[in-house]
Structures are given as C-alpha cells and as structure tokens.
mmCIF file of C-alpha atoms and ligand atoms in Angstrom:
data_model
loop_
_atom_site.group_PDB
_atom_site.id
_atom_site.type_symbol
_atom_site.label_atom_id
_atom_site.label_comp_id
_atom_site.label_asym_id
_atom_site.label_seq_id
_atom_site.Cartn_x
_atom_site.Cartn_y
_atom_site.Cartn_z
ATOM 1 C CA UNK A 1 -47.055 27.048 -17.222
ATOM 2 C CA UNK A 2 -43.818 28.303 -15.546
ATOM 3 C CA UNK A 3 -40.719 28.392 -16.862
ATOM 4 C CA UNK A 4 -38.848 25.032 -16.171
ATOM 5 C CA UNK A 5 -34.876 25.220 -15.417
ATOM 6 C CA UNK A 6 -33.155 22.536 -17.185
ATOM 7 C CA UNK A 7 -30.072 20.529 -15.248
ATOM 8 C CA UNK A 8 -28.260 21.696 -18.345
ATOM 9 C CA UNK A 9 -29.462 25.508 -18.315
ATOM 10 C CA UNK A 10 -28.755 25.850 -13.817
ATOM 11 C CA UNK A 11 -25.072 24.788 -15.069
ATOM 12 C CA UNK A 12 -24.594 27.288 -17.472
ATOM 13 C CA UNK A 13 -25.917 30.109 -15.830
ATOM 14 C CA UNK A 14 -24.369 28.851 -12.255
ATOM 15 C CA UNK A 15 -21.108 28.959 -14.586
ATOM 16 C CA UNK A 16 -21.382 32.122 -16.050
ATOM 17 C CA UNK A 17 -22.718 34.100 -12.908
ATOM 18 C CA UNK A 18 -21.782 32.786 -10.114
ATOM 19 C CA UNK A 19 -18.148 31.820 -11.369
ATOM 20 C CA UNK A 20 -19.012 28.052 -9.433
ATOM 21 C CA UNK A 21 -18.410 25.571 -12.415
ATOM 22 C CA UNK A 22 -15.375 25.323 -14.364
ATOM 23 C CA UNK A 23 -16.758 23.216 -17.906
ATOM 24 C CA UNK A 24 -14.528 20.331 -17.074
ATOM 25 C CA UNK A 25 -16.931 20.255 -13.775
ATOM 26 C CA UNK A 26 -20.011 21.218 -16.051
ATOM 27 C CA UNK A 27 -19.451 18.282 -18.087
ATOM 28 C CA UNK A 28 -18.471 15.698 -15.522
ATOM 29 C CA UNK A 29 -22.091 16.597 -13.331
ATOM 30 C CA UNK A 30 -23.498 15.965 -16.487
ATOM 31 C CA UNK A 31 -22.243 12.947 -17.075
ATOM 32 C CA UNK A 32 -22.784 11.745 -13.903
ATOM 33 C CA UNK A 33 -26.189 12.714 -13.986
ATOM 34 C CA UNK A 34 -27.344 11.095 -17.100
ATOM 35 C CA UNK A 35 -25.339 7.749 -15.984
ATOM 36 C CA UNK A 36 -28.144 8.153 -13.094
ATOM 37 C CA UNK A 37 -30.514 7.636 -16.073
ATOM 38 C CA UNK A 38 -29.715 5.034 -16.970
ATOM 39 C CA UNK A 39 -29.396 3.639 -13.902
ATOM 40 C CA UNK A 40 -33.036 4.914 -13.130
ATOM 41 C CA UNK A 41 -34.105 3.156 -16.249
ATOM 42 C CA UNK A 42 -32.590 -0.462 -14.915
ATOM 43 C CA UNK A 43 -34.064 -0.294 -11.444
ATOM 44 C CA UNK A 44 -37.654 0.803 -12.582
ATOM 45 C CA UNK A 45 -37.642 -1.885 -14.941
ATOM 46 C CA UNK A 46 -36.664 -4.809 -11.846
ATOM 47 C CA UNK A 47 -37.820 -8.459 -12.417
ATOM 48 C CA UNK A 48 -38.661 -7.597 -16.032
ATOM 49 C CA UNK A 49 -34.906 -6.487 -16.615
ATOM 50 C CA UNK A 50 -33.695 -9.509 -14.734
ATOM 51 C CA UNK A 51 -31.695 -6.818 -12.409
ATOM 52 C CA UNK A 52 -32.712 -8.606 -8.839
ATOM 53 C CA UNK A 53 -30.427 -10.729 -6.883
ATOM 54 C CA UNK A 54 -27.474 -11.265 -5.813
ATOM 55 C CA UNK A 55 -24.462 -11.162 -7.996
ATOM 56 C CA UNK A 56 -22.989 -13.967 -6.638
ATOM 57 C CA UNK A 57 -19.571 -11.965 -6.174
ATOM 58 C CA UNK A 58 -18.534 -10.130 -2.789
ATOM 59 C CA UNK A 59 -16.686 -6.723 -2.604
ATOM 60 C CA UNK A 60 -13.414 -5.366 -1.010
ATOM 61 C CA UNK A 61 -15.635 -4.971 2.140
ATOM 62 C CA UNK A 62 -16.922 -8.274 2.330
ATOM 63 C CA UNK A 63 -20.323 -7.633 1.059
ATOM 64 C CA UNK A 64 -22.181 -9.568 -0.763
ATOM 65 C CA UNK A 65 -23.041 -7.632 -4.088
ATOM 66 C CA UNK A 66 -26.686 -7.475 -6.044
ATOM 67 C CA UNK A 67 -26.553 -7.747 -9.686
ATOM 68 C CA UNK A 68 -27.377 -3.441 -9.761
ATOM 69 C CA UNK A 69 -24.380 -2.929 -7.696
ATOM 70 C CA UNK A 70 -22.826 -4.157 -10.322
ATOM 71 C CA UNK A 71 -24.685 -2.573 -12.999
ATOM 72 C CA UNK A 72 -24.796 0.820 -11.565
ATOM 73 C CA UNK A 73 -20.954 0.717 -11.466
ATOM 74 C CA UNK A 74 -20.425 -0.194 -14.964
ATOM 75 C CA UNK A 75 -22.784 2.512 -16.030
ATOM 76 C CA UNK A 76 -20.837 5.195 -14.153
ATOM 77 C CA UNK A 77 -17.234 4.030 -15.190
ATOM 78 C CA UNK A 78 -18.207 3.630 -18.641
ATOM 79 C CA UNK A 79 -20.205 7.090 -18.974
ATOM 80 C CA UNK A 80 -17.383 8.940 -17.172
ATOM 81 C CA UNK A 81 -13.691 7.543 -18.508
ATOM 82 C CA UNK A 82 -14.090 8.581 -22.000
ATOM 83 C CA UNK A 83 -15.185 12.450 -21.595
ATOM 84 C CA UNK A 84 -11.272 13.657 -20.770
ATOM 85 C CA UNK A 85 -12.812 15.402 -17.443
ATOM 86 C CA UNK A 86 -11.337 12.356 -14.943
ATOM 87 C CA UNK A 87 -8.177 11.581 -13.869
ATOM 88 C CA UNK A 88 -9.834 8.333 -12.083
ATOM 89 C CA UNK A 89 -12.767 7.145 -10.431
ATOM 90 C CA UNK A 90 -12.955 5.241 -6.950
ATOM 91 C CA UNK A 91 -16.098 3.277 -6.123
ATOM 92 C CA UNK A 92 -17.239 1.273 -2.578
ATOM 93 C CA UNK A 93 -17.737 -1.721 -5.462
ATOM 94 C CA UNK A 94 -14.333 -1.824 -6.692
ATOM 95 C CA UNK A 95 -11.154 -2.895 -4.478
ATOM 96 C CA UNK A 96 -8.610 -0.264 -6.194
ATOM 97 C CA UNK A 97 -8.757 3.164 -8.152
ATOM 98 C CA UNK A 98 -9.975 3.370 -11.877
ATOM 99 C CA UNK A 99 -7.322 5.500 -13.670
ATOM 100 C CA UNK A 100 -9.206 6.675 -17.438
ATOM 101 C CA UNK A 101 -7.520 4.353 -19.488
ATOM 102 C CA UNK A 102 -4.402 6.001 -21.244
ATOM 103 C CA UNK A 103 -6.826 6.055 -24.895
ATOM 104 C CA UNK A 104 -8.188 8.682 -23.309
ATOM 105 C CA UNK A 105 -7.495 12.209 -22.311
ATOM 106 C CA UNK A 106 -6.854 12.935 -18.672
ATOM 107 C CA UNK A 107 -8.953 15.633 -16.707
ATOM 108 C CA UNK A 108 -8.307 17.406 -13.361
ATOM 109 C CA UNK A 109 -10.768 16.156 -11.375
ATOM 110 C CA UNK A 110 -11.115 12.728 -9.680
ATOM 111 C CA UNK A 111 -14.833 10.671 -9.036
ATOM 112 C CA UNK A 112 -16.040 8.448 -6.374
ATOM 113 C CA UNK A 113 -19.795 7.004 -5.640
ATOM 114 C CA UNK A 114 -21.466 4.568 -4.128
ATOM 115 C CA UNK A 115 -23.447 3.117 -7.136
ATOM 116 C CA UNK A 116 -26.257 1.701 -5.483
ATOM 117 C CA UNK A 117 -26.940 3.031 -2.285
ATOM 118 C CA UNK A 118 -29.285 0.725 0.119
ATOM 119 C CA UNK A 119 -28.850 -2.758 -1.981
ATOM 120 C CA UNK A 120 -31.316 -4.758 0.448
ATOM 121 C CA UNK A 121 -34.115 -2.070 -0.371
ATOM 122 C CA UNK A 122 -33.214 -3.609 -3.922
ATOM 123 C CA UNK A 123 -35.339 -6.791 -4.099
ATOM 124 C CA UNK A 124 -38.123 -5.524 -1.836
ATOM 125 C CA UNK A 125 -38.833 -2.200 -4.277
ATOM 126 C CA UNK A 126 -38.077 0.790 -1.711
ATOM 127 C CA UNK A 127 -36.547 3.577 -2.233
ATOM 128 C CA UNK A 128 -32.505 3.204 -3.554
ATOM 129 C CA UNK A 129 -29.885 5.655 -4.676
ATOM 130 C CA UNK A 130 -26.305 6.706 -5.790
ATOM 131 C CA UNK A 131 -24.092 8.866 -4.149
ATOM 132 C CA UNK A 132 -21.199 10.880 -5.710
ATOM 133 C CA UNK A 133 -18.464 13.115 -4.618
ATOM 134 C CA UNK A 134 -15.829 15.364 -6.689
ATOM 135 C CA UNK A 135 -12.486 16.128 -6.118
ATOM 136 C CA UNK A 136 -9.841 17.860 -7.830
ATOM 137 C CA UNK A 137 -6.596 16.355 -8.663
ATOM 138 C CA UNK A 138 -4.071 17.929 -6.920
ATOM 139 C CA UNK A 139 -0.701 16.656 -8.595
ATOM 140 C CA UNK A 140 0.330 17.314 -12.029
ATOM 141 C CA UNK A 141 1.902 13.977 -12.383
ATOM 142 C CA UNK A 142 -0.534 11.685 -14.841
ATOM 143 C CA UNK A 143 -0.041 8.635 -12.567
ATOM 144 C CA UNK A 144 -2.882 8.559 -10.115
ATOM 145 C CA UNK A 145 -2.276 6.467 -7.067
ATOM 146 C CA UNK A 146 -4.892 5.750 -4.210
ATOM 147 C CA UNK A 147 -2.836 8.914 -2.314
ATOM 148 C CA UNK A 148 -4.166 11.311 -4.719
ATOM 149 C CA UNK A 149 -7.684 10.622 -3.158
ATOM 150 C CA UNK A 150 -6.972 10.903 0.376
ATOM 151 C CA UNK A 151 -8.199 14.289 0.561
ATOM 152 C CA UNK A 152 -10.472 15.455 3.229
ATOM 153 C CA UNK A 153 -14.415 16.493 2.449
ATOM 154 C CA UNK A 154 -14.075 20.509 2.595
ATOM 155 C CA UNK A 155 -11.672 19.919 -0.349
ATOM 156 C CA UNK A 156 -14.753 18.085 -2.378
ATOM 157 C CA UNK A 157 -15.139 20.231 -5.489
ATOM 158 C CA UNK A 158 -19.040 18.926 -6.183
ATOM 159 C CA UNK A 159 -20.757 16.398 -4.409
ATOM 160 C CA UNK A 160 -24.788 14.981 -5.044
ATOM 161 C CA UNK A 161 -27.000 11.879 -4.832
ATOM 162 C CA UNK A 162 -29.722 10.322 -7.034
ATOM 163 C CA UNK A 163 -33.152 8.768 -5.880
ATOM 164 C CA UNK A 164 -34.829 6.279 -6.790
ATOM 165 C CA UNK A 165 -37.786 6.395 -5.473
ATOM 166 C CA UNK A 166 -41.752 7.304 -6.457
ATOM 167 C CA UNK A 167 -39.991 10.356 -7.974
ATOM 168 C CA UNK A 168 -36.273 10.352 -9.190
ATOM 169 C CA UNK A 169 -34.891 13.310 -7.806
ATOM 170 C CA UNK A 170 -31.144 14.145 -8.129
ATOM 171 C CA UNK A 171 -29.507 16.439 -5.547
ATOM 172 C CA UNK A 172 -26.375 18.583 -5.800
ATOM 173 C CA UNK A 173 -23.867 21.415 -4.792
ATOM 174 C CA UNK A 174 -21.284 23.068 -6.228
ATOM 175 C CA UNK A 175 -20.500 24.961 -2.808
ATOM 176 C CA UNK A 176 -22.938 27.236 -3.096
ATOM 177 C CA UNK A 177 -26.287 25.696 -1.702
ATOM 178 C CA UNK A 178 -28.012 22.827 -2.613
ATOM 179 C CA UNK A 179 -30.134 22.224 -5.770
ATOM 180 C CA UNK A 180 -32.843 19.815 -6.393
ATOM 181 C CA UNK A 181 -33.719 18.306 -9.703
ATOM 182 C CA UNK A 182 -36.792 15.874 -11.013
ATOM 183 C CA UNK A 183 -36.285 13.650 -13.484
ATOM 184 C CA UNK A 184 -39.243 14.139 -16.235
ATOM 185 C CA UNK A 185 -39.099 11.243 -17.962
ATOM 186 C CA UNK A 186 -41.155 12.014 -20.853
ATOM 187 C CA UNK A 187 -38.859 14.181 -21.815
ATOM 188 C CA UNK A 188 -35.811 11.976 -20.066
ATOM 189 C CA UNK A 189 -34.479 15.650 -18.833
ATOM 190 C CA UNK A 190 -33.756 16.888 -14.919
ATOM 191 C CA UNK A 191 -35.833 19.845 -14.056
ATOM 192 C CA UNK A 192 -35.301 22.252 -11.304
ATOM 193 C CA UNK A 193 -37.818 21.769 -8.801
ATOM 194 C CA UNK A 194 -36.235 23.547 -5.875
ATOM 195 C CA UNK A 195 -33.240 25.860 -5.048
ATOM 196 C CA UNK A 196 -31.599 26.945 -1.792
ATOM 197 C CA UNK A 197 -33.227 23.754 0.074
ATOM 198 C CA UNK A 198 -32.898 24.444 3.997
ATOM 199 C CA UNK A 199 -33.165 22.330 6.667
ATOM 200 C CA UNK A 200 -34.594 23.344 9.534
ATOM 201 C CA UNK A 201 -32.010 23.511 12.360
ATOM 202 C CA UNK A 202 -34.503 21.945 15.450
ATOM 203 C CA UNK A 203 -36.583 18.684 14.659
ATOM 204 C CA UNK A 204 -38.749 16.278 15.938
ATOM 205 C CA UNK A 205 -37.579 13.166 14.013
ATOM 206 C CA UNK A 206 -34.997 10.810 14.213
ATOM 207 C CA UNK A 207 -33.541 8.164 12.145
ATOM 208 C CA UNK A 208 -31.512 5.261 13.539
ATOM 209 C CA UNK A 209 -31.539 1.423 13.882
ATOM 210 C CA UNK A 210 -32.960 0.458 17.051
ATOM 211 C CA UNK A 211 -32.021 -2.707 16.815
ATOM 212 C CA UNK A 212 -28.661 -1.865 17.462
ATOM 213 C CA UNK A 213 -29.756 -0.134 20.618
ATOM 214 C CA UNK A 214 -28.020 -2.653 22.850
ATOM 215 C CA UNK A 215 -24.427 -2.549 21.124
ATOM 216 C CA UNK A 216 -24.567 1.560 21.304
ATOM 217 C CA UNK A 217 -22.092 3.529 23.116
ATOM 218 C CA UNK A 218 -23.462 5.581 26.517
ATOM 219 C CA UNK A 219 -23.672 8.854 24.507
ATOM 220 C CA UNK A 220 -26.035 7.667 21.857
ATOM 221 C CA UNK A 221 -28.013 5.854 23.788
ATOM 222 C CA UNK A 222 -28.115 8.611 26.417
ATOM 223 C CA UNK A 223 -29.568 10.996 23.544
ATOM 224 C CA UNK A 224 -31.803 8.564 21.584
ATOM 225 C CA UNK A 225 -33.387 7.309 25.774
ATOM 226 C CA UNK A 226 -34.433 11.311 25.997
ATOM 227 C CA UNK A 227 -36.140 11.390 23.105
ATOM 228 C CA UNK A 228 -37.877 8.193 23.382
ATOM 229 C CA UNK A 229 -39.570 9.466 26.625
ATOM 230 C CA UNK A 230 -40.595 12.475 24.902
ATOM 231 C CA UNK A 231 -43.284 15.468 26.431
ATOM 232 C CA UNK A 232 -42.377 13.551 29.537
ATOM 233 C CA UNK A 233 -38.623 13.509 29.456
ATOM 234 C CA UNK A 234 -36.122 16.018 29.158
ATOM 235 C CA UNK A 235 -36.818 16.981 25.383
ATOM 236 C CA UNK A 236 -40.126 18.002 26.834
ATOM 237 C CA UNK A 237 -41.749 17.178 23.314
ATOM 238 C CA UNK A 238 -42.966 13.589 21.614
ATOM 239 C CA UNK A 239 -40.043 12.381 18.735
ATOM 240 C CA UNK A 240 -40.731 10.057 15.322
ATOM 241 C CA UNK A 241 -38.713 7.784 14.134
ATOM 242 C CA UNK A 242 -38.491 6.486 10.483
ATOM 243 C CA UNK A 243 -35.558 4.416 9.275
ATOM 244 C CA UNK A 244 -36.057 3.265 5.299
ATOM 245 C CA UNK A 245 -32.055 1.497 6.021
ATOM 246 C CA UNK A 246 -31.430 3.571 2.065
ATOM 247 C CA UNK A 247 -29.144 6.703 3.273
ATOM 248 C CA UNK A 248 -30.405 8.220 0.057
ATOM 249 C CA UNK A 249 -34.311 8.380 1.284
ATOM 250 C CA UNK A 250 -33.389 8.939 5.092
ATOM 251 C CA UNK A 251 -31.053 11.772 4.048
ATOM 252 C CA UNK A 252 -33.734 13.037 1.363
ATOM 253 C CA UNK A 253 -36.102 13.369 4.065
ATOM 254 C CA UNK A 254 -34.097 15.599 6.191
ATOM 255 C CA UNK A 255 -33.527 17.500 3.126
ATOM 256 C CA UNK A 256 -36.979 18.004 2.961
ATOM 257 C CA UNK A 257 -38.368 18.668 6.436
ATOM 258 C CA UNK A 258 -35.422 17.919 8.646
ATOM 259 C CA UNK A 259 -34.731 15.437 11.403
ATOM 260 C CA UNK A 260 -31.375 13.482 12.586
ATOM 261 C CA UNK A 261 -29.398 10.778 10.785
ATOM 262 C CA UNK A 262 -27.154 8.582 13.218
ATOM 263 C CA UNK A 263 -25.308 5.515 11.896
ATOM 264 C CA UNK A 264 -22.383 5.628 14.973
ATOM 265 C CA UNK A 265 -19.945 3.181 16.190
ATOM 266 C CA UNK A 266 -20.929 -0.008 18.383
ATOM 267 C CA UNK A 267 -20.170 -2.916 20.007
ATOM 268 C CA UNK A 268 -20.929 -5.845 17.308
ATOM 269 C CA UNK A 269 -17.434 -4.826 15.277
ATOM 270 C CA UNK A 270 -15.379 -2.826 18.187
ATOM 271 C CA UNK A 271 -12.480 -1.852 15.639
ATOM 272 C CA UNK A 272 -14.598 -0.612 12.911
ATOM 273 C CA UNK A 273 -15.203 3.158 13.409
ATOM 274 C CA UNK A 274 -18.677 2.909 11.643
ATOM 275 C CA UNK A 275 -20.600 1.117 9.079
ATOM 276 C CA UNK A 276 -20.898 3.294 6.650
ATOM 277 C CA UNK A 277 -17.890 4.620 4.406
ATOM 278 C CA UNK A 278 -16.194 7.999 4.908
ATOM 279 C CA UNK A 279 -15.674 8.954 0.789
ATOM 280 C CA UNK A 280 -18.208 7.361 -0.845
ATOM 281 C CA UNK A 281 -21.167 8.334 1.387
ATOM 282 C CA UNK A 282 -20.170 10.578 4.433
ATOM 283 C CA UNK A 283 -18.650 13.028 2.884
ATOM 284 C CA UNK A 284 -20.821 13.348 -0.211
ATOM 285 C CA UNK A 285 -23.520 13.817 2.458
ATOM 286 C CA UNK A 286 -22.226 15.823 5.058
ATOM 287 C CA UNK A 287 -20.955 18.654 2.090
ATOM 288 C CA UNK A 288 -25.127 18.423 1.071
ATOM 289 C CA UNK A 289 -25.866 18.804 4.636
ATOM 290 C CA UNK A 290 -23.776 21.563 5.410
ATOM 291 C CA UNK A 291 -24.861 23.328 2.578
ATOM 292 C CA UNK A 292 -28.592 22.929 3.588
ATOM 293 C CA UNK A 293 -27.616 25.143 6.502
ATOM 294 C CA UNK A 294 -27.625 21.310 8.502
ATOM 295 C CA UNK A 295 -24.696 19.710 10.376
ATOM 296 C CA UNK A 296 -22.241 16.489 10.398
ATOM 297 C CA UNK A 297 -20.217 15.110 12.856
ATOM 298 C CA UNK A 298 -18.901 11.445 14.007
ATOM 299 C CA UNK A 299 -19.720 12.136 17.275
ATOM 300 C CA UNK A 300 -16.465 14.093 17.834
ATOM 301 C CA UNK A 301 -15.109 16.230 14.736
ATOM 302 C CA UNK A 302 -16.675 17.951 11.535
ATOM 303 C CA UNK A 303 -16.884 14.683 9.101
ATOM 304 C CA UNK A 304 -15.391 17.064 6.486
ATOM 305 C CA UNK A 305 -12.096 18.023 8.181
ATOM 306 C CA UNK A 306 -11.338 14.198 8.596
ATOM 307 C CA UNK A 307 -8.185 13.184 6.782
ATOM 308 C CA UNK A 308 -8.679 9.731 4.887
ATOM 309 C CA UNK A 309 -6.367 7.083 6.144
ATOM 310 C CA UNK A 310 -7.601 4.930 3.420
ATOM 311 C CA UNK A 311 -9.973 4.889 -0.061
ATOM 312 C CA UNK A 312 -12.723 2.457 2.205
ATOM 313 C CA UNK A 313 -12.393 3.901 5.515
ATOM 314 C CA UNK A 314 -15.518 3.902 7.523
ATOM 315 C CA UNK A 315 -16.580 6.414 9.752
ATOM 316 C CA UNK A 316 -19.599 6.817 12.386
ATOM 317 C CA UNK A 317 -22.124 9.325 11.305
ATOM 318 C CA UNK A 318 -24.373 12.199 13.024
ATOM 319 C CA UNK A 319 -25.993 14.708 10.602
ATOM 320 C CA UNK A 320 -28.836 16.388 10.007
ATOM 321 C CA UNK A 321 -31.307 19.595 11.992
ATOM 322 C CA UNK A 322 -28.259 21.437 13.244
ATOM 323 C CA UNK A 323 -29.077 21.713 16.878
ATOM 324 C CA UNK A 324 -29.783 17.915 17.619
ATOM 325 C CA UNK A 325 -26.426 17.409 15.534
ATOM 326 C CA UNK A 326 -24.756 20.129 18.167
ATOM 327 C CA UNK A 327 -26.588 17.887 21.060
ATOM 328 C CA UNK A 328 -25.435 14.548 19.995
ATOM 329 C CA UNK A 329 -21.530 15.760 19.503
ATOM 330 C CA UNK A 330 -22.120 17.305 22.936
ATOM 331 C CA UNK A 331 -23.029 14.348 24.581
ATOM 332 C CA UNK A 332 -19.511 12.728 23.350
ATOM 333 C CA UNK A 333 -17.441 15.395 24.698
ATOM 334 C CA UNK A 334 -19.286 14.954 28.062
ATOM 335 C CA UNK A 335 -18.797 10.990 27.973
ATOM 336 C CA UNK A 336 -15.050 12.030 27.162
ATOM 337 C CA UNK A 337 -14.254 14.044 29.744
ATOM 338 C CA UNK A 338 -16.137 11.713 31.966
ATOM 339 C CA UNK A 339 -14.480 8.688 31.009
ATOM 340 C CA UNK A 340 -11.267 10.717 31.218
ATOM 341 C CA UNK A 341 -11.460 11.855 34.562
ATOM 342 C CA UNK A 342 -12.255 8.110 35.329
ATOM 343 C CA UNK A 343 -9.053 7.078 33.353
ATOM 344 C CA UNK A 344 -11.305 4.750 31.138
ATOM 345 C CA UNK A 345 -10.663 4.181 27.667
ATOM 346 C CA UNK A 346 -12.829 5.414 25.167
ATOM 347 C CA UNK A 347 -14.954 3.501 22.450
ATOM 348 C CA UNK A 348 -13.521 4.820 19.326
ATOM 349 C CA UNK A 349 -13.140 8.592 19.293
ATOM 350 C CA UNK A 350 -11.379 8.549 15.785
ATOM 351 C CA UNK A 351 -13.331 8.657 12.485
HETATM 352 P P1 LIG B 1 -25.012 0.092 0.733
HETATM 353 O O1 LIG B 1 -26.261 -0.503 0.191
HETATM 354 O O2 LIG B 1 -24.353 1.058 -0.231
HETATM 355 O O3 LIG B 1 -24.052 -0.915 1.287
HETATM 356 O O4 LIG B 1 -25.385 1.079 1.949
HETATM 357 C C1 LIG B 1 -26.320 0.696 2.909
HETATM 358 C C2 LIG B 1 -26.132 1.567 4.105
HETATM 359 C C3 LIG B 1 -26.970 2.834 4.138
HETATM 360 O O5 LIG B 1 -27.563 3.191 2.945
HETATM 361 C C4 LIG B 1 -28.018 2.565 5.190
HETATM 362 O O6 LIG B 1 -28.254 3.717 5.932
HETATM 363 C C5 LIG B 1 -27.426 1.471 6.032
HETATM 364 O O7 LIG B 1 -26.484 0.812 5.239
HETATM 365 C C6 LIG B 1 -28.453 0.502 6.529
HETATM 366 O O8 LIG B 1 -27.867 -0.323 7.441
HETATM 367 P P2 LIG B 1 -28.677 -1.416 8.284
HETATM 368 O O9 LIG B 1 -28.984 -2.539 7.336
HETATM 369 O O10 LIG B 1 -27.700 -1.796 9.364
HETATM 370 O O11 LIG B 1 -29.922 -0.758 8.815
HETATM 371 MN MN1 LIG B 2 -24.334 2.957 0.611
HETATM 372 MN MN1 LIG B 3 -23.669 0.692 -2.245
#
C-alpha cells in the first residue's frame, strides 16, 4: 500500500519547508477541518438525525434557513472561538461579526464561511458543502469591528471548501497550489489524495441556470447562445451543461476536469450585483481557482482585487477553464464600449 499523507502531516511539512503556514494558521485549518467532521457526520446521518427542514428562522439576507444552516454554524463557531487562533469569525448565517469571546485568547487571523453551501440540495440528498476563507487581522487594536474584514481576496491568508457528497473531500490553499483531501472515515482522518490539482485552461462544459436565460444581460447571453449552437456555431465544437445549483459540487467539478461557472447579474433584482456573496463564497473560490492555474472575474475585474463595501456584499461570478473565463470578461468590455459609444447605461459593471 502507498504511503498515505495525513491533513495533519501536509501541514507540518508545508510549514517547515515551504515556510507557507505559520502554527496559528496550522491550527486554525485544523480546526476548521475537523468542524467539517462533524458537520459531515450530521448531514450523512439526515432524517435519522432529524437535521431536514427548515429552521423556521430567516437570515440577514432574507433567506429562509434549514435546520443544518444552523447546525453547521454552531459547529464552526464553537470549534473555532476557543483555540486563541481568531480574532472573529463572520458567517453568510449570522447578521454581524463574532468577536472570540473575551474568556478567550485572541489570535491574528480572522474566519468567514458559508456553513452550508447549496441548502435546497439539503432535503433532496445531493451533493452540499462549506466554504471558508482566512484573513489576517490587520490592526493591533483587540476590538474587531466589521472594517477589519473589508479586505479584498488577494489578501486571503488560506481559503478551502468541504464536500459532501458520495465522497467527502476537503479542498485547500495556503497560496501555494491547491490540495485535495478524502475523508477516511474509518479512521475519521483527511488523506491526501491529490496535490497540485490543475484545471485545464480550454473546456467544453458549462455551468449556469438556464432558467434565468431571459433576465441575462447581452454579454452572457451572447456567450452562453455560441455555445449552445455548438460544431455549428462559432465555438465550432458541441458544449455540456451540468448545473447541481451546490457551488461546492459545480466548482469541484471544474476542479476536477474543468469547465465554466457563471452566476452573473440579471434582470429579476436590477440593484443586486449578483446572487451569490463576495466573502463567504467568491472569494474563497476564486483564490482555489486561481491557484488551480483557472480564472475569476465578475464580468469586469479580477474578483480578488474587489474591495468589500460591506461583510454580505454580493457579487456576479465567472470562473473556471481560464480561456472561456478570458472570453466571457471579453464579451463585457465589448458590450461596454458598445453601450458607451451609444451613451447607454450599463447593467451593473461594479462587483
Ligand atoms: P446557499 O445555499 O449557501 O445559499 O448557496 C446557494 C448558492 C450556490 O451554492 C448555488 O450555486 C446557487 O445558490 C444556486 O442558485 P439557484 O437556486 O438560483 O440555481
Ligand atoms: Mn452558498
Ligand atoms: Mn449557505
């Protein structure tokens, strides 16, 4: 049997060679990772752990919440305050920052997830996840305000999602390429299963939600028409489309054996730059992304130079095989200087 590479044992040795994880980090992916454990644990067990359904509560975004929404939070807050790692966490479940209560020791870096990633996959058993991303604490004062987390993506420190799928696979990077772990749950521990993951930069697979089609802007639409008329159109080759409506599992898959990811602005909520949010799952999955060799954009700019305007701010989203990311951005500056030259206004160039 080859040797297997413990979560534990890529951390140490990515700590003491490569100079990538300081031990407060170490400790916190740790943490976080084991918190997916448990998690794992409640979502496998489903109707016999009375974890399906609706929560009955709503959250800061107006969404109704399941009862693992819920679940998934607690589990991360209560795995992560006590460790003296965390200044404070920030979750798309929670309305306002989680500061580690003063009992505790404070730590220099600062957490935020999405805890359940792809709640209506919940109830239906399909493929779910959580997302996290790291950042460091900038200040040296000890109270931590909303401000101290409105830091752009290339500042994340650490950033990695969980699935929970047929396999539970957790995914990470420290900045220095993307790792994949399995959990082995015999043994309850994360095993290495691939390193360096790639993603190829052309691809013949796309991942959106048609049925949005008619509220897209002309740019989308323009690129998503030309691949739906495939060897005959100007792609000059046939396209698949899978949407699983978990960013986790479309995301994993383009991890795996690329494709393109769009989730952009339309017409149904004009002001809203996107559905999904910019620092709980964006930026988390553009740093993954990039680090596969992949791209993301909102159409426009890198996600990952973005400044945050706000802890929920949405964003629209493009990432994936580098070249149809390159396309899709393309076809936005085009509408732009179109629509320009035209003096029109333009549907929501900002994040
Ligand atoms: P969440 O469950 O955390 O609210 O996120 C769901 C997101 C994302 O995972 C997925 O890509 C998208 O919403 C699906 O949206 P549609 O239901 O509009 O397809
Ligand atoms: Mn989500
Ligand atoms: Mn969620």
């Amino acid at each position: 049997m080859s040797k297997r590479i413990s979560l534990t044992q890529y951390l140490v040795e990515q700590q003491r060679h490569q100079g990538n994880i300081p031990g407060q980090l170490r400790l916190l992916i740790e943490v976080v990772a084991r918190a997916c454990k448990t998690i794992a644990i409640s979502v496998n067990k489903g109707a016999l752990g009375e974890v399906l359904g609706t929560a009955g509560s709503e959250n800061v975004q107006g969404e109704v919440q399941k009862k693992l929404d819920i679940i998934s939070n607690e589990v991360l807050i209560e795995a992560n305050q006590w460790g003296g790692h965390l200044a404070a966490m920030a979750s798309e479940e929670m309305d306002s920052i989680h500061p580690v209560p003063d009992r505790y020791p404070q730590g220099e870096y600062l957490l935020l997830f999405d805890p359940l990633d792809g709640s209506s996959n919940i109830d239906v058993n399909v493929s779910i996840g959580t997302i996290f991303s790291v950042l460091r604490k900038l200040s040296d004062h000890e109270n931590i305000t909303e401000r101290d987390f409105l830091q752009p993506g290339s500042r994340q420190a650490a950033a990695g999602y969980c699935v929970y799928g047929p396999q539970t696979s957790l995914v990470l990077t420290v900045g220095n390429g993307v790792a994949m772990f399995t959990l082995d749950r015999e043994m309850g521990s994360w095993v290495l299963t691939q390193e360096q993951v790639q993603i190829p930069a052309d691809t013949k697979e796309f991942a959106i939600n048609m049925s949005n089609m008619r509220h897209w802007a002309p740019p989308v639409k323009r690129y998503i028409d030309e691949c739906l008329a495939g060897k005959e159109g100007p792609r000059g080759k046939d396209f698949n489309m899978r949407w699983v409506a978990s960013m986790v599992a479309d995301v994993h898959r383009i991890l795996t054996r690329g494709g393109v990811f769009l989730y952009p602005w339309d017409k149904r909520e004009p002001d809203k730059p996107g559905k999904l949010r910019l620092m709980y799952e964006a930026n988390p999955m553009a740093f993954i992304v990039e680090q596969a060799g992949g791209a993301a954009t909102n159409g426009h700019q890198r996600i990952m130079e973005l400044q945050p305007g706000k802890l929920h701010e949405r964003v629209s989203v493009v990432l994936g095989s580098k070249n149809e990311v390159e396309r899709v951005t393309g076809y936005h500056a085009q509408g732009h200087e179109q629509s320009h030259a035209q003096g029109q206004a333009q549907p929501q160039a900002a994040g």
